[in-house]
PDB file of C-alpha atoms in Angstrom:
ATOM      1  CA  MET A   1       8.440  14.327 -53.946  1.00 94.00           C
ATOM      2  CA  ASP A   2       7.800  17.937 -55.381  1.00 97.00           C
ATOM      3  CA  ARG A   3       6.281  18.824 -58.759  1.00 98.00           C
ATOM      4  CA  TYR A   4       7.114  20.191 -61.485  1.00 98.00           C
ATOM      5  CA  ALA A   5       5.234  20.490 -65.176  1.00 98.00           C
ATOM      6  CA  VAL A   6       5.259  21.965 -69.002  1.00 98.00           C
ATOM      7  CA  ILE A   7       2.647  23.071 -69.994  1.00 98.00           C
ATOM      8  CA  GLY A   8       2.260  23.456 -74.154  1.00 97.00           C
ATOM      9  CA  ASN A   9      -0.350  22.606 -77.146  1.00 97.00           C
ATOM     10  CA  PRO A  10       1.058  20.352 -78.768  1.00 95.00           C
ATOM     11  CA  ILE A  11       3.281  19.342 -75.832  1.00 97.00           C
ATOM     12  CA  SER A  12       4.182  15.922 -77.460  1.00 95.00           C
ATOM     13  CA  HIS A  13       7.450  16.790 -78.276  1.00 92.00           C
ATOM     14  CA  SER A  14       9.310  18.420 -75.714  1.00 96.00           C
ATOM     15  CA  GLN A  15      11.526  17.677 -74.114  1.00 97.00           C
ATOM     16  CA  SER A  16      11.868  19.937 -70.807  1.00 97.00           C
ATOM     17  CA  PRO A  17      10.937  16.328 -68.498  1.00 98.00           C
ATOM     18  CA  PHE A  18      14.393  14.598 -69.937  1.00 98.00           C
ATOM     19  CA  ILE A  19      16.660  17.251 -69.553  1.00 98.00           C
ATOM     20  CA  HIS A  20      14.972  18.292 -65.900  1.00 98.00           C
ATOM     21  CA  SER A  21      15.314  14.826 -65.304  1.00 98.00           C
ATOM     22  CA  GLN A  22      19.177  15.425 -66.371  1.00 98.00           C
ATOM     23  CA  PHE A  23      19.762  17.954 -64.253  1.00 98.00           C
ATOM     24  CA  ALA A  24      18.124  16.863 -61.495  1.00 98.00           C
ATOM     25  CA  GLY A  25      19.583  13.442 -60.527  1.00 97.00           C
ATOM     26  CA  GLN A  26      23.028  15.830 -60.757  1.00 97.00           C
ATOM     27  CA  SER A  27      21.535  17.790 -57.983  1.00 96.00           C
ATOM     28  CA  SER A  28      20.060  14.525 -56.703  1.00 97.00           C
ATOM     29  CA  GLN A  29      16.810  16.723 -56.539  1.00 97.00           C
ATOM     30  CA  PRO A  30      13.679  15.546 -54.983  1.00 97.00           C
ATOM     31  CA  MET A  31      10.846  16.785 -57.997  1.00 98.00           C
ATOM     32  CA  SER A  32       9.473  15.196 -60.523  1.00 98.00           C
ATOM     33  CA  TYR A  33       9.190  15.596 -64.560  1.00 98.00           C
ATOM     34  CA  GLU A  34       5.918  15.860 -66.299  1.00 98.00           C
ATOM     35  CA  ARG A  35       4.288  17.373 -69.905  1.00 98.00           C
ATOM     36  CA  ILE A  36       0.696  18.478 -69.279  1.00 98.00           C
ATOM     37  CA  LEU A  37      -1.188  19.722 -72.371  1.00 98.00           C
ATOM     38  CA  ALA A  38      -3.721  22.097 -72.229  1.00 98.00           C
ATOM     39  CA  PRO A  39      -6.875  22.530 -74.101  1.00 97.00           C
ATOM     40  CA  MET A  40      -6.227  25.965 -76.533  1.00 97.00           C
ATOM     41  CA  ASP A  41      -9.151  27.052 -74.905  1.00 96.00           C
ATOM     42  CA  ASP A  42      -8.562  25.956 -71.168  1.00 96.00           C
ATOM     43  CA  PHE A  43      -5.192  26.628 -70.434  1.00 96.00           C
ATOM     44  CA  ALA A  44      -6.011  28.951 -67.274  1.00 96.00           C
ATOM     45  CA  GLY A  45      -8.100  25.523 -66.039  1.00 97.00           C
ATOM     46  CA  VAL A  46      -5.788  23.332 -66.611  1.00 97.00           C
ATOM     47  CA  LEU A  47      -2.678  25.646 -65.258  1.00 96.00           C
ATOM     48  CA  ARG A  48      -4.990  25.961 -62.262  1.00 95.00           C
ATOM     49  CA  ARG A  49      -5.714  22.043 -61.596  1.00 97.00           C
ATOM     50  CA  PHE A  50      -1.629  22.018 -60.982  1.00 97.00           C
ATOM     51  CA  MET A  51      -1.531  24.446 -58.482  1.00 94.00           C
ATOM     52  CA  GLN A  52      -4.017  23.649 -56.877  1.00 95.00           C
ATOM     53  CA  GLU A  53      -2.424  19.305 -56.817  1.00 96.00           C
ATOM     54  CA  GLY A  54       0.244  20.601 -55.313  1.00 96.00           C
ATOM     55  CA  GLY A  55       2.558  22.260 -58.385  1.00 97.00           C
ATOM     56  CA  LYS A  56       5.404  23.966 -57.196  1.00 97.00           C
ATOM     57  CA  GLY A  57       6.448  24.943 -60.770  1.00 98.00           C
ATOM     58  CA  CYS A  58       6.403  24.680 -64.434  1.00 98.00           C
ATOM     59  CA  ASN A  59       7.639  26.332 -67.302  1.00 98.00           C
ATOM     60  CA  ILE A  60       5.225  27.119 -70.046  1.00 97.00           C
ATOM     61  CA  THR A  61       5.276  26.566 -74.259  1.00 94.00           C
ATOM     62  CA  VAL A  62       3.389  27.537 -77.176  1.00 91.00           C
ATOM     63  CA  PRO A  63       0.720  29.041 -77.424  1.00 94.00           C
ATOM     64  CA  PHE A  64       0.001  30.155 -74.045  1.00 95.00           C
ATOM     65  CA  LYS A  65       3.881  32.800 -72.813  1.00 94.00           C
ATOM     66  CA  THR A  66       1.939  35.110 -73.085  1.00 93.00           C
ATOM     67  CA  ASP A  67      -1.911  34.011 -72.212  1.00 93.00           C
ATOM     68  CA  VAL A  68       0.273  33.086 -68.810  1.00 93.00           C
ATOM     69  CA  LEU A  69       1.062  37.255 -67.137  1.00 92.00           C
ATOM     70  CA  GLY A  70      -2.211  38.015 -66.428  1.00 90.00           C
ATOM     71  CA  LEU A  71      -2.579  35.040 -64.441  1.00 93.00           C
ATOM     72  CA  ALA A  72       0.981  34.951 -62.438  1.00 95.00           C
ATOM     73  CA  GLU A  73       0.357  37.081 -59.036  1.00 95.00           C
ATOM     74  CA  VAL A  74       4.168  38.691 -59.879  1.00 97.00           C
ATOM     75  CA  LEU A  75       6.341  39.141 -62.392  1.00 97.00           C
ATOM     76  CA  THR A  76      10.035  40.351 -62.646  1.00 97.00           C
ATOM     77  CA  GLU A  77      11.388  41.988 -64.670  1.00 95.00           C
ATOM     78  CA  ARG A  78      12.641  40.456 -67.609  1.00 95.00           C
ATOM     79  CA  ALA A  79       8.898  38.560 -67.777  1.00 96.00           C
ATOM     80  CA  GLU A  80       7.443  42.467 -68.518  1.00 95.00           C
ATOM     81  CA  LEU A  81       9.280  42.990 -70.669  1.00 94.00           C
ATOM     82  CA  ALA A  82       9.598  40.360 -72.337  1.00 93.00           C
ATOM     83  CA  GLY A  83       5.505  40.917 -72.624  1.00 93.00           C
ATOM     84  CA  ALA A  84       5.830  36.646 -71.457  1.00 93.00           C
ATOM     85  CA  VAL A  85       6.319  33.918 -68.935  1.00 96.00           C
ATOM     86  CA  ASN A  86       7.971  30.531 -69.684  1.00 97.00           C
ATOM     87  CA  THR A  87       8.736  29.933 -66.077  1.00 98.00           C
ATOM     88  CA  LEU A  88       6.040  30.081 -62.937  1.00 98.00           C
ATOM     89  CA  HIS A  89       6.887  29.163 -59.356  1.00 98.00           C
ATOM     90  CA  LEU A  90       5.220  28.987 -56.258  1.00 96.00           C
ATOM     91  CA  GLN A  91       6.969  31.658 -53.448  1.00 95.00           C
ATOM     92  CA  PRO A  92       6.850  31.110 -49.819  1.00 93.00           C
ATOM     93  CA  ASP A  93       4.614  33.747 -48.971  1.00 95.00           C
ATOM     94  CA  GLY A  94       1.675  31.358 -51.817  1.00 93.00           C
ATOM     95  CA  ARG A  95       1.941  33.754 -54.537  1.00 95.00           C
ATOM     96  CA  TRP A  96       2.701  32.688 -58.664  1.00 96.00           C
ATOM     97  CA  LEU A  97       5.520  35.019 -59.716  1.00 98.00           C
ATOM     98  CA  GLY A  98       5.978  34.997 -63.530  1.00 98.00           C
ATOM     99  CA  ASP A  99       9.935  35.181 -65.327  1.00 98.00           C
ATOM    100  CA  ASN A 100      10.681  34.779 -68.759  1.00 97.00           C
ATOM    101  CA  THR A 101      14.807  32.364 -69.074  1.00 97.00           C
ATOM    102  CA  ASP A 102      14.792  32.774 -73.102  1.00 96.00           C
ATOM    103  CA  GLY A 103      16.901  35.871 -73.270  1.00 97.00           C
ATOM    104  CA  ALA A 104      19.251  34.818 -70.046  1.00 97.00           C
ATOM    105  CA  GLY A 105      19.426  31.748 -71.667  1.00 98.00           C
ATOM    106  CA  LEU A 106      20.066  32.504 -75.010  1.00 98.00           C
ATOM    107  CA  ILE A 107      23.109  34.517 -73.527  1.00 98.00           C
ATOM    108  CA  MET A 108      24.041  31.422 -71.192  1.00 98.00           C
ATOM    109  CA  ASP A 109      24.815  28.847 -73.916  1.00 98.00           C
ATOM    110  CA  LEU A 110      26.405  32.228 -76.172  1.00 98.00           C
ATOM    111  CA  LYS A 111      29.099  32.591 -73.577  1.00 98.00           C
ATOM    112  CA  ARG A 112      29.347  29.108 -73.870  1.00 98.00           C
ATOM    113  CA  LEU A 113      30.558  29.011 -76.818  1.00 98.00           C
ATOM    114  CA  GLY A 114      32.892  31.782 -76.507  1.00 98.00           C
ATOM    115  CA  ILE A 115      31.375  34.492 -78.691  1.00 98.00           C
ATOM    116  CA  PRO A 116      32.491  38.276 -77.319  1.00 97.00           C
ATOM    117  CA  LEU A 117      29.136  40.546 -77.472  1.00 98.00           C
ATOM    118  CA  ALA A 118      31.188  43.953 -75.708  1.00 98.00           C
ATOM    119  CA  GLY A 119      31.763  45.904 -77.991  1.00 98.00           C
ATOM    120  CA  ARG A 120      30.414  44.428 -80.959  1.00 98.00           C
ATOM    121  CA  ARG A 121      27.753  44.788 -83.380  1.00 98.00           C
ATOM    122  CA  LEU A 122      24.795  42.033 -84.175  1.00 98.00           C
ATOM    123  CA  LEU A 123      22.204  42.140 -85.671  1.00 98.00           C
ATOM    124  CA  LEU A 124      18.698  40.502 -84.396  1.00 98.00           C
ATOM    125  CA  LEU A 125      16.712  39.307 -87.466  1.00 97.00           C
ATOM    126  CA  GLY A 126      13.394  38.648 -86.591  1.00 96.00           C
ATOM    127  CA  ALA A 127      10.774  40.924 -84.319  1.00 95.00           C
ATOM    128  CA  GLY A 128       8.689  38.919 -82.628  1.00 91.00           C
ATOM    129  CA  GLY A 129       8.403  37.064 -78.987  1.00 90.00           C
ATOM    130  CA  ALA A 130      11.726  35.537 -79.387  1.00 93.00           C
ATOM    131  CA  ALA A 131      13.613  38.423 -80.042  1.00 95.00           C
ATOM    132  CA  ARG A 132      11.799  40.535 -77.310  1.00 94.00           C
ATOM    133  CA  GLY A 133      12.918  37.836 -75.017  1.00 95.00           C
ATOM    134  CA  ALA A 134      16.429  38.427 -76.022  1.00 97.00           C
ATOM    135  CA  MET A 135      17.076  42.352 -76.314  1.00 97.00           C
ATOM    136  CA  ALA A 136      17.307  43.290 -73.373  1.00 97.00           C
ATOM    137  CA  PRO A 137      20.013  40.658 -71.975  1.00 97.00           C
ATOM    138  CA  LEU A 138      22.000  41.381 -75.450  1.00 98.00           C
ATOM    139  CA  LEU A 139      22.180  44.718 -74.537  1.00 98.00           C
ATOM    140  CA  ALA A 140      23.379  44.538 -71.032  1.00 97.00           C
ATOM    141  CA  GLU A 141      26.466  42.990 -72.094  1.00 98.00           C
ATOM    142  CA  SER A 142      26.742  46.431 -73.575  1.00 98.00           C
ATOM    143  CA  PRO A 143      27.289  45.862 -77.594  1.00 98.00           C
ATOM    144  CA  ALA A 144      28.210  48.651 -79.525  1.00 98.00           C
ATOM    145  CA  GLU A 145      24.787  48.691 -82.004  1.00 98.00           C
ATOM    146  CA  LEU A 146      22.510  46.424 -81.580  1.00 98.00           C
ATOM    147  CA  VAL A 147      20.366  46.193 -85.332  1.00 98.00           C
ATOM    148  CA  VAL A 148      16.437  44.420 -85.792  1.00 98.00           C
ATOM    149  CA  ALA A 149      16.190  43.084 -88.827  1.00 97.00           C
ATOM    150  CA  ASN A 150      12.457  42.043 -89.429  1.00 96.00           C
ATOM    151  CA  ARG A 151      10.800  41.237 -93.169  1.00 93.00           C
ATOM    152  CA  THR A 152       7.995  43.903 -91.621  1.00 94.00           C
ATOM    153  CA  GLN A 153      10.159  46.938 -91.043  1.00 96.00           C
ATOM    154  CA  SER A 154       6.847  48.508 -89.034  1.00 97.00           C
ATOM    155  CA  ARG A 155       7.586  44.930 -86.118  1.00 97.00           C
ATOM    156  CA  ALA A 156      11.270  46.145 -86.235  1.00 98.00           C
ATOM    157  CA  ASP A 157      11.282  49.969 -85.294  1.00 98.00           C
ATOM    158  CA  GLU A 158       8.258  48.845 -82.518  1.00 97.00           C
ATOM    159  CA  LEU A 159      11.064  46.727 -81.025  1.00 97.00           C
ATOM    160  CA  ALA A 160      13.863  49.357 -81.105  1.00 98.00           C
ATOM    161  CA  ALA A 161      12.030  52.246 -79.353  1.00 97.00           C
ATOM    162  CA  ARG A 162      10.091  49.433 -77.038  1.00 95.00           C
ATOM    163  CA  PHE A 163      14.251  48.861 -76.218  1.00 97.00           C
ATOM    164  CA  ALA A 164      16.032  52.185 -77.345  1.00 97.00           C
ATOM    165  CA  ARG A 165      16.483  52.991 -72.913  1.00 97.00           C
ATOM    166  CA  PHE A 166      18.990  50.298 -72.432  1.00 97.00           C
ATOM    167  CA  GLY A 167      21.012  50.646 -75.176  1.00 97.00           C
ATOM    168  CA  LYS A 168      22.101  51.598 -79.257  1.00 97.00           C
ATOM    169  CA  VAL A 169      19.228  50.115 -81.064  1.00 98.00           C
ATOM    170  CA  GLY A 170      18.741  49.727 -84.978  1.00 97.00           C
ATOM    171  CA  SER A 171      16.139  48.264 -87.199  1.00 98.00           C
ATOM    172  CA  CYS A 172      15.585  48.369 -90.475  1.00 96.00           C
ATOM    173  CA  ALA A 173      13.667  45.689 -93.336  1.00 96.00           C
ATOM    174  CA  LEU A 174      15.418  42.697 -93.930  1.00 94.00           C
ATOM    175  CA  ASP A 175      16.395  43.758 -97.806  1.00 92.00           C
ATOM    176  CA  GLU A 176      17.941  47.040 -96.469  1.00 94.00           C
ATOM    177  CA  LEU A 177      21.113  45.441 -93.822  1.00 95.00           C
ATOM    178  CA  ALA A 178      24.617  47.526 -94.593  1.00 92.00           C
ATOM    179  CA  GLY A 179      27.567  46.463 -93.067  1.00 96.00           C
ATOM    180  CA  ALA A 180      28.975  43.635 -91.836  1.00 98.00           C
ATOM    181  CA  PHE A 181      28.037  41.883 -88.207  1.00 98.00           C
ATOM    182  CA  ASP A 182      30.351  40.995 -85.379  1.00 98.00           C
ATOM    183  CA  VAL A 183      27.366  38.454 -84.222  1.00 98.00           C
ATOM    184  CA  ILE A 184      24.009  37.124 -86.681  1.00 98.00           C
ATOM    185  CA  ILE A 185      21.389  36.128 -84.325  1.00 98.00           C
ATOM    186  CA  ASN A 186      18.182  34.535 -86.123  1.00 97.00           C
ATOM    187  CA  SER A 187      15.792  34.047 -84.339  1.00 96.00           C
ATOM    188  CA  THR A 188      12.841  33.962 -86.628  1.00 92.00           C
ATOM    189  CA  SER A 189      11.428  30.259 -87.407  1.00 85.00           C
ATOM    190  CA  ALA A 190      11.983  30.512 -91.119  1.00 84.00           C
ATOM    191  CA  SER A 191      14.684  28.143 -91.183  1.00 75.00           C
ATOM    192  CA  LEU A 192      13.111  26.045 -90.241  1.00 69.00           C
ATOM    193  CA  GLN A 193      11.021  25.435 -93.086  1.00 76.00           C
ATOM    194  CA  GLY A 194      13.409  26.154 -94.827  1.00 74.00           C
ATOM    195  CA  ASP A 195      12.798  28.807 -96.081  1.00 77.00           C
ATOM    196  CA  ALA A 196      16.186  30.886 -97.004  1.00 76.00           C
ATOM    197  CA  LEU A 197      16.484  34.882 -95.588  1.00 84.00           C
ATOM    198  CA  ALA A 198      17.242  37.423 -97.620  1.00 81.00           C
ATOM    199  CA  LEU A 199      19.959  37.997 -96.075  1.00 92.00           C
ATOM    200  CA  THR A 200      23.853  39.115 -98.326  1.00 93.00           C
ATOM    201  CA  GLU A 201      27.828  37.951 -97.988  1.00 95.00           C
ATOM    202  CA  SER A 202      27.808  41.097 -97.206  1.00 96.00           C
ATOM    203  CA  LEU A 203      26.427  41.583 -93.927  1.00 97.00           C
ATOM    204  CA  CYS A 204      29.516  38.791 -92.359  1.00 97.00           C
ATOM    205  CA  HIS A 205      33.161  39.297 -92.178  1.00 97.00           C
ATOM    206  CA  PRO A 206      35.302  36.983 -92.362  1.00 96.00           C
ATOM    207  CA  GLN A 207      35.144  36.256 -87.957  1.00 97.00           C
ATOM    208  CA  THR A 208      31.655  36.870 -88.165  1.00 98.00           C
ATOM    209  CA  ARG A 209      29.762  34.065 -85.412  1.00 98.00           C
ATOM    210  CA  VAL A 210      26.001  33.059 -86.894  1.00 98.00           C
ATOM    211  CA  TYR A 211      23.951  31.342 -83.918  1.00 98.00           C
ATOM    212  CA  ASP A 212      20.371  29.866 -84.959  1.00 97.00           C
ATOM    213  CA  MET A 213      17.190  29.699 -82.366  1.00 96.00           C
ATOM    214  CA  MET A 214      15.866  27.189 -83.801  1.00 94.00           C
ATOM    215  CA  TYR A 215      17.416  23.471 -84.129  1.00 92.00           C
ATOM    216  CA  GLY A 216      16.346  20.801 -85.842  1.00 87.00           C
ATOM    217  CA  ARG A 217      17.438  16.930 -86.863  1.00 86.00           C
ATOM    218  CA  ASP A 218      18.832  19.176 -90.536  1.00 88.00           C
ATOM    219  CA  GLU A 219      21.086  22.185 -90.496  1.00 91.00           C
ATOM    220  CA  THR A 220      18.492  24.998 -91.114  1.00 92.00           C
ATOM    221  CA  ALA A 221      18.883  27.531 -93.858  1.00 92.00           C
ATOM    222  CA  PHE A 222      19.415  29.478 -91.548  1.00 95.00           C
ATOM    223  CA  LEU A 223      22.950  27.403 -90.874  1.00 95.00           C
ATOM    224  CA  ARG A 224      22.812  26.105 -94.378  1.00 94.00           C
ATOM    225  CA  TRP A 225      23.460  29.598 -95.861  1.00 95.00           C
ATOM    226  CA  ALA A 226      26.623  30.755 -93.882  1.00 96.00           C
ATOM    227  CA  ARG A 227      28.073  26.887 -94.285  1.00 96.00           C
ATOM    228  CA  GLU A 228      27.745  27.736 -97.963  1.00 95.00           C
ATOM    229  CA  LEU A 229      29.655  31.783 -96.677  1.00 95.00           C
ATOM    230  CA  GLY A 230      33.093  29.429 -95.938  1.00 96.00           C
ATOM    231  CA  LEU A 231      31.937  30.201 -91.690  1.00 97.00           C
ATOM    232  CA  GLU A 232      33.760  28.587 -89.634  1.00 96.00           C
ATOM    233  CA  HIS A 233      31.351  29.750 -86.381  1.00 97.00           C
ATOM    234  CA  ARG A 234      28.188  28.429 -86.946  1.00 97.00           C
ATOM    235  CA  HIS A 235      25.800  27.412 -84.323  1.00 97.00           C
ATOM    236  CA  ASP A 236      21.373  25.692 -83.657  1.00 97.00           C
ATOM    237  CA  GLY A 237      19.911  26.849 -80.786  1.00 97.00           C
ATOM    238  CA  LEU A 238      20.127  23.157 -78.222  1.00 97.00           C
ATOM    239  CA  GLY A 239      22.204  25.324 -76.257  1.00 98.00           C
ATOM    240  CA  MET A 240      19.594  27.155 -75.138  1.00 98.00           C
ATOM    241  CA  LEU A 241      17.554  25.346 -75.195  1.00 98.00           C
ATOM    242  CA  VAL A 242      19.281  23.952 -71.907  1.00 98.00           C
ATOM    243  CA  SER A 243      20.611  26.754 -70.194  1.00 98.00           C
ATOM    244  CA  GLN A 244      17.375  29.002 -70.403  1.00 98.00           C
ATOM    245  CA  ALA A 245      15.467  25.228 -69.045  1.00 98.00           C
ATOM    246  CA  ALA A 246      18.975  25.951 -66.360  1.00 98.00           C
ATOM    247  CA  GLU A 247      17.575  29.303 -65.434  1.00 98.00           C
ATOM    248  CA  SER A 248      14.603  27.915 -64.042  1.00 98.00           C
ATOM    249  CA  PHE A 249      15.776  24.699 -62.864  1.00 98.00           C
ATOM    250  CA  TYR A 250      17.725  27.854 -60.197  1.00 98.00           C
ATOM    251  CA  LEU A 251      14.063  29.387 -59.883  1.00 98.00           C
ATOM    252  CA  TRP A 252      12.968  27.032 -57.894  1.00 98.00           C
ATOM    253  CA  ARG A 253      15.329  25.116 -56.259  1.00 98.00           C
ATOM    254  CA  GLY A 254      18.742  27.516 -55.979  1.00 97.00           C
ATOM    255  CA  VAL A 255      21.158  24.923 -57.259  1.00 97.00           C
ATOM    256  CA  ARG A 256      23.182  26.091 -60.686  1.00 97.00           C
ATOM    257  CA  PRO A 257      23.427  23.019 -62.684  1.00 98.00           C
ATOM    258  CA  ASP A 258      25.730  21.780 -65.398  1.00 98.00           C
ATOM    259  CA  VAL A 259      25.089  22.039 -68.635  1.00 98.00           C
ATOM    260  CA  VAL A 260      27.233  21.049 -70.227  1.00 98.00           C
ATOM    261  CA  PRO A 261      26.810  17.009 -69.968  1.00 98.00           C
ATOM    262  CA  VAL A 262      23.459  17.452 -70.151  1.00 98.00           C
ATOM    263  CA  LEU A 263      23.586  19.151 -73.314  1.00 98.00           C
ATOM    264  CA  ALA A 264      25.444  16.121 -74.650  1.00 97.00           C
ATOM    265  CA  ALA A 265      22.567  13.427 -73.791  1.00 97.00           C
ATOM    266  CA  LEU A 266      20.332  15.556 -75.041  1.00 97.00           C
ATOM    267  CA  ARG A 267      22.440  15.943 -78.653  1.00 96.00           C
ATOM    268  CA  ALA A 268      23.503  12.658 -79.176  1.00 95.00           C
ATOM    269  CA  LYS A 269      19.588  11.983 -77.403  1.00 95.00           C
ATOM    270  CA  LEU A 270      18.194  13.443 -80.421  1.00 93.00           C
ATOM    271  CA  GLU A 271      20.788  12.236 -82.930  1.00 87.00           C
ATOM    272  CA  LEU A 272      22.168  15.697 -83.677  1.00 83.00           C
ATOM    273  CA  SER A 273      25.387  17.223 -84.936  1.00 73.00           C
ATOM    274  CA  SER A 274      27.101  19.773 -82.741  1.00 71.00           C
TER     275      SER A 274
END
């Protein structure tokens, strides 16, 4: 039986073993998947032991996604662009491939939800690692414009400049946003702590779609803001979590699992409303 794992610190909260066990059962794949806690000062050692013990692939989660860049022998273009790796795959030639499936997972979930991106004006809140992984996949969908907004404008400017060659990208501070957007995506973790972002009603029109990459048992502050504005189309990031896992599973096993029943099972397990 092929062995896979997710490595991080902390790791006990990870839903990846449940998700991949569902994928494996659905597609009759002979594999196991476990959580591995890596000490903050010995991630490389833990990864090396996993490889030596016959691991075929693994997911990497916080805070080690950037540490893997120097350990993977080959990187995909999307991992290089994101500046982070969340998936490692043992290739037939014995080399370890580093990939980043987060952005692909976001796009898969947006499409599952029927959120149109082509020709639309998009707003991406935040300029951290999650935003960086989303930039190229979002721009590949040919939006009319993608604006990055961050509390610290210099970080938004840097991110916009990094991806300017892929499409029309703008940047600004949160308090300088202007005009209405068709889709607003929150990549910050602030809303999980109940921190409201400095957003105004003028950023939305009645059909604006809002998506929070975060999810929780309680409604995030960002989604609460959207609900209080009367916006009908509000979505959390649980589907992104399952979709990025499906992309990793496809890389490892060559099989595309059905995300919808697994997402429903996970939502029920966590007792989250859709």
